[in-house]
mmCIF file of C-alpha atoms in Angstrom:
data_model
loop_
_atom_site.group_PDB
_atom_site.id
_atom_site.type_symbol
_atom_site.label_atom_id
_atom_site.label_comp_id
_atom_site.label_asym_id
_atom_site.label_seq_id
_atom_site.Cartn_x
_atom_site.Cartn_y
_atom_site.Cartn_z
ATOM 1 C CA MET A 158 -7.381 1.496 21.342
ATOM 2 C CA ARG A 159 -5.143 3.361 18.870
ATOM 3 C CA ASP A 160 -5.670 0.183 16.764
ATOM 4 C CA ARG A 161 -9.663 0.701 16.913
ATOM 5 C CA ILE A 162 -9.354 4.535 16.332
ATOM 6 C CA LEU A 163 -7.151 3.825 13.111
ATOM 7 C CA ASP A 164 -9.619 1.154 11.796
ATOM 8 C CA ALA A 165 -12.150 3.815 12.118
ATOM 9 C CA VAL A 166 -10.006 6.166 9.971
ATOM 10 C CA GLU A 167 -9.809 3.405 7.201
ATOM 11 C CA ARG A 168 -13.468 2.958 7.105
ATOM 12 C CA ILE A 169 -14.098 6.555 6.850
ATOM 13 C CA LEU A 170 -11.285 7.027 4.277
ATOM 14 C CA VAL A 171 -12.908 4.131 2.260
ATOM 15 C CA SER A 172 -16.605 5.600 2.704
ATOM 16 C CA GLY A 173 -16.093 8.905 2.507
ATOM 17 C CA GLY A 174 -12.560 9.995 1.328
ATOM 18 C CA VAL A 175 -10.498 12.121 3.526
ATOM 19 C CA ASP A 176 -12.923 15.022 3.676
ATOM 20 C CA ALA A 177 -14.815 12.896 6.015
ATOM 21 C CA VAL A 178 -12.212 12.150 8.167
ATOM 22 C CA ARG A 179 -13.290 14.507 11.439
ATOM 23 C CA LEU A 180 -12.539 14.220 14.928
ATOM 24 C CA ASP A 181 -16.037 13.740 16.011
ATOM 25 C CA ALA A 182 -16.620 11.177 13.222
ATOM 26 C CA VAL A 183 -13.707 9.161 14.056
ATOM 27 C CA ALA A 184 -14.398 9.349 17.765
ATOM 28 C CA ALA A 185 -17.860 8.142 17.103
ATOM 29 C CA GLU A 186 -16.959 5.492 14.562
ATOM 30 C CA ALA A 187 -14.233 3.960 16.992
ATOM 31 C CA GLY A 188 -16.895 4.157 19.859
ATOM 32 C CA VAL A 189 -14.270 6.592 21.969
ATOM 33 C CA SER A 190 -14.573 10.002 23.647
ATOM 34 C CA LYS A 191 -13.187 12.562 21.543
ATOM 35 C CA GLY A 192 -10.799 13.270 24.355
ATOM 36 C CA GLY A 193 -9.755 9.493 24.307
ATOM 37 C CA LEU A 194 -9.113 10.311 20.562
ATOM 38 C CA LEU A 195 -6.996 13.331 21.332
ATOM 39 C CA HIS A 196 -5.079 11.357 23.576
ATOM 40 C CA HIS A 197 -3.873 8.988 21.015
ATOM 41 C CA PHE A 198 -4.067 11.566 18.161
ATOM 42 C CA ARG A 199 -3.815 15.377 18.120
ATOM 43 C CA SER A 200 -5.262 16.242 14.953
ATOM 44 C CA LYS A 201 -6.625 15.007 11.562
ATOM 45 C CA GLN A 202 -3.152 15.008 9.885
ATOM 46 C CA ALA A 203 -1.983 12.722 12.692
ATOM 47 C CA LEU A 204 -4.866 10.270 12.144
ATOM 48 C CA ILE A 205 -3.753 10.449 8.549
ATOM 49 C CA GLU A 206 -0.298 9.579 9.275
ATOM 50 C CA GLY A 207 -1.348 6.781 11.555
ATOM 51 C CA VAL A 208 -3.013 5.142 8.955
ATOM 52 C CA LEU A 209 -0.228 5.583 6.252
ATOM 53 C CA GLU A 210 2.289 4.357 8.739
ATOM 54 C CA ARG A 211 0.349 1.213 9.791
ATOM 55 C CA LEU A 212 -0.420 0.403 6.336
ATOM 56 C CA MET A 213 3.312 0.895 5.261
ATOM 57 C CA ASP A 214 4.082 -1.187 8.044
ATOM 58 C CA ARG A 215 1.950 -4.045 7.188
ATOM 59 C CA PHE A 216 3.143 -3.962 3.782
ATOM 60 C CA GLU A 217 6.920 -4.095 4.749
ATOM 61 C CA ALA A 218 5.983 -7.173 7.139
ATOM 62 C CA GLU A 219 5.005 -8.912 3.710
ATOM 63 C CA LEU A 220 8.458 -8.236 2.365
ATOM 64 C CA PRO A 221 11.554 -10.458 2.854
ATOM 65 C CA PRO A 222 14.531 -9.314 4.986
ATOM 66 C CA ALA A 223 17.720 -7.912 3.495
ATOM 67 C CA GLY A 224 20.239 -10.745 2.398
ATOM 68 C CA SER A 225 17.630 -12.657 1.071
ATOM 69 C CA PRO A 226 18.209 -14.397 -2.053
ATOM 70 C CA PRO A 227 18.274 -12.792 -5.318
ATOM 71 C CA GLY A 228 14.865 -11.743 -6.890
ATOM 72 C CA ALA A 229 13.034 -12.331 -3.436
ATOM 73 C CA PHE A 230 12.230 -8.539 -2.695
ATOM 74 C CA THR A 231 11.240 -7.961 -6.472
ATOM 75 C CA ARG A 232 9.077 -10.994 -6.144
ATOM 76 C CA ALA A 233 7.556 -10.556 -2.900
ATOM 77 C CA TRP A 234 6.496 -6.831 -4.308
ATOM 78 C CA LEU A 235 4.570 -8.608 -7.055
ATOM 79 C CA ASP A 236 3.169 -11.113 -4.841
ATOM 80 C CA ALA A 237 2.102 -8.550 -2.048
ATOM 81 C CA SER A 238 0.735 -6.122 -4.801
ATOM 82 C CA ILE A 239 -0.907 -8.472 -7.463
ATOM 83 C CA PRO A 240 -2.869 -11.737 -6.532
ATOM 84 C CA ASP A 241 -1.856 -14.888 -8.566
ATOM 85 C CA THR A 242 -5.366 -14.627 -10.166
ATOM 86 C CA ASP A 243 -7.855 -11.682 -10.553
ATOM 87 C CA VAL A 244 -9.989 -10.580 -7.719
ATOM 88 C CA PRO A 245 -12.729 -8.303 -7.609
ATOM 89 C CA ALA A 246 -12.114 -4.460 -6.922
ATOM 90 C CA GLU A 247 -12.655 -3.475 -3.324
ATOM 91 C CA SER A 248 -11.739 -6.838 -1.837
ATOM 92 C CA ASP A 249 -10.189 -7.080 1.793
ATOM 93 C CA ALA A 250 -6.881 -6.682 -0.157
ATOM 94 C CA ASP A 251 -7.713 -3.691 -1.773
ATOM 95 C CA ARG A 252 -9.429 -2.002 0.782
ATOM 96 C CA ALA A 253 -6.086 -0.782 2.666
ATOM 97 C CA SER A 254 -5.301 0.500 -0.722
ATOM 98 C CA VAL A 255 -8.263 2.618 -1.080
ATOM 99 C CA ALA A 256 -7.494 4.254 2.435
ATOM 100 C CA LEU A 257 -3.795 4.616 1.557
ATOM 101 C CA LEU A 258 -4.942 6.826 -1.622
ATOM 102 C CA ALA A 259 -7.227 8.642 0.043
ATOM 103 C CA GLY A 260 -4.631 9.137 2.844
ATOM 104 C CA LEU A 261 -2.519 10.758 0.326
ATOM 105 C CA SER A 262 -4.679 13.682 -0.014
ATOM 106 C CA GLY A 263 -3.638 14.506 3.849
ATOM 107 C CA GLY A 264 -1.116 16.814 2.807
ATOM 108 C CA PRO A 265 2.928 17.404 2.292
ATOM 109 C CA GLU A 266 3.709 15.599 5.542
ATOM 110 C CA VAL A 267 1.685 12.296 4.422
ATOM 111 C CA LEU A 268 3.157 12.168 0.992
ATOM 112 C CA ALA A 269 6.859 13.175 2.337
ATOM 113 C CA ALA A 270 6.433 9.857 4.828
ATOM 114 C CA LEU A 271 5.208 7.640 2.090
ATOM 115 C CA ARG A 272 8.349 9.078 -0.221
ATOM 116 C CA ARG A 273 10.605 7.819 2.319
ATOM 117 C CA TYR A 274 9.091 4.661 2.618
ATOM 118 C CA TYR A 275 9.516 4.012 -1.481
ATOM 119 C CA GLU A 276 13.054 5.529 -1.508
ATOM 120 C CA THR A 277 13.905 2.907 1.130
ATOM 121 C CA TRP A 278 11.863 0.292 -1.044
ATOM 122 C CA GLN A 279 13.508 1.183 -4.380
ATOM 123 C CA ARG A 280 17.267 0.899 -2.789
ATOM 124 C CA ARG A 281 16.264 -2.558 -1.674
ATOM 125 C CA ILE A 282 14.969 -3.396 -5.341
ATOM 126 C CA ALA A 283 17.842 -2.034 -6.907
ATOM 127 C CA ASP A 284 19.906 -4.069 -4.649
ATOM 128 C CA ASP A 285 17.942 -7.348 -4.967
ATOM 129 C CA GLY A 286 20.686 -9.159 -6.759
ATOM 130 C CA LEU A 287 18.733 -8.621 -10.334
ATOM 131 C CA ASP A 288 19.749 -6.279 -12.692
ATOM 132 C CA PRO A 289 18.766 -3.101 -11.450
ATOM 133 C CA ALA A 290 16.653 -1.812 -14.460
ATOM 134 C CA THR A 291 14.577 -5.107 -14.628
ATOM 135 C CA ALA A 292 13.862 -5.039 -11.060
ATOM 136 C CA THR A 293 12.851 -1.548 -11.127
ATOM 137 C CA LEU A 294 10.601 -2.184 -14.576
ATOM 138 C CA VAL A 295 9.060 -4.930 -12.518
ATOM 139 C CA ARG A 296 8.274 -2.478 -9.296
ATOM 140 C CA LEU A 297 7.011 0.175 -11.939
ATOM 141 C CA ALA A 298 4.788 -2.049 -13.513
ATOM 142 C CA VAL A 299 3.382 -3.601 -10.183
ATOM 143 C CA ASP A 300 2.689 -0.159 -9.020
ATOM 144 C CA GLY A 301 0.823 0.974 -12.205
ATOM 145 C CA TRP A 302 -1.069 -2.354 -12.128
ATOM 146 C CA TRP A 303 -2.028 -1.678 -8.549
ATOM 147 C CA MET A 304 -2.915 1.908 -9.325
ATOM 148 C CA ALA A 305 -5.270 0.670 -12.375
ATOM 149 C CA ARG A 306 -7.013 -1.763 -10.077
ATOM 150 C CA LEU A 307 -7.576 0.772 -7.205
ATOM 151 C CA LEU A 308 -8.772 3.160 -9.610
ATOM 152 C CA ASN A 309 -10.691 0.596 -12.067
ATOM 153 C CA LEU A 310 -8.941 2.399 -14.591
ATOM 154 C CA ALA A 311 -9.306 -0.879 -17.046
ATOM 155 C CA PRO A 312 -7.279 -3.230 -15.079
ATOM 156 C CA PRO A 313 -6.200 -6.578 -16.870
ATOM 157 C CA ALA A 314 -8.790 -9.109 -15.812
ATOM 158 C CA ASP A 315 -8.913 -12.881 -16.061
ATOM 159 C CA ASP A 316 -6.418 -14.520 -18.922
ATOM 160 C CA LEU A 317 -4.671 -11.233 -19.350
ATOM 161 C CA HIS A 318 -4.181 -10.503 -15.750
ATOM 162 C CA ARG A 319 -2.688 -14.334 -15.264
ATOM 163 C CA GLU A 320 -0.215 -13.599 -18.443
ATOM 164 C CA ILE A 321 1.000 -10.263 -17.171
ATOM 165 C CA ARG A 322 1.865 -11.756 -13.819
ATOM 166 C CA ALA A 323 3.526 -14.852 -15.593
ATOM 167 C CA ARG A 324 5.549 -12.431 -17.629
ATOM 168 C CA LEU A 325 6.844 -9.979 -14.919
ATOM 169 C CA THR A 326 7.405 -13.477 -13.041
ATOM 170 C CA THR A 327 9.608 -14.680 -15.888
ATOM 171 C CA MET A 328 11.542 -11.331 -15.816
ATOM 172 C CA ILE A 329 12.103 -11.736 -12.291
ATOM 173 C CA GLU A 330 13.434 -15.729 -12.730
ATOM 174 C CA GLU A 331 15.336 -14.689 -15.653
ATOM 175 C CA SER A 332 17.274 -12.092 -14.380
ATOM 176 C CA ALA A 333 18.281 -13.628 -11.095
#
């Protein structure tokens, strides 16, 4: 039932933003009673935190474990965030990103949780066996690109998409 509730929260975040996440709306969307919802999540804040945690855990599952070959974590960061070819905004891959971005307006506790994930990931990037400045530059470029795609802020498309991704890949390979 927990996943069904979190799926409903994601759909509501995507369609209406964080303001649309209300306990009664989530219960209705998930097809559960309000009491059933409250059994798993005591508040709107807990719902937003649950979505963030689940999204971050899914992203983490796509990343290689510590001790992988040099550059593996940085390369996986690129691969998990930016597809090989340009895809339309609001694809299934971007849906979770939209929910994550909307969830960031869930308050300081949610942002603190996201920061903890990023601190861990940045340490892994810096210890990935590459020059730490190059690996961090790739992470920051990917994060900016991801944000441009997410907000439709003139993200690179088509040939430019492929060329930028190829250059980032080359940076990783040459630093390994």
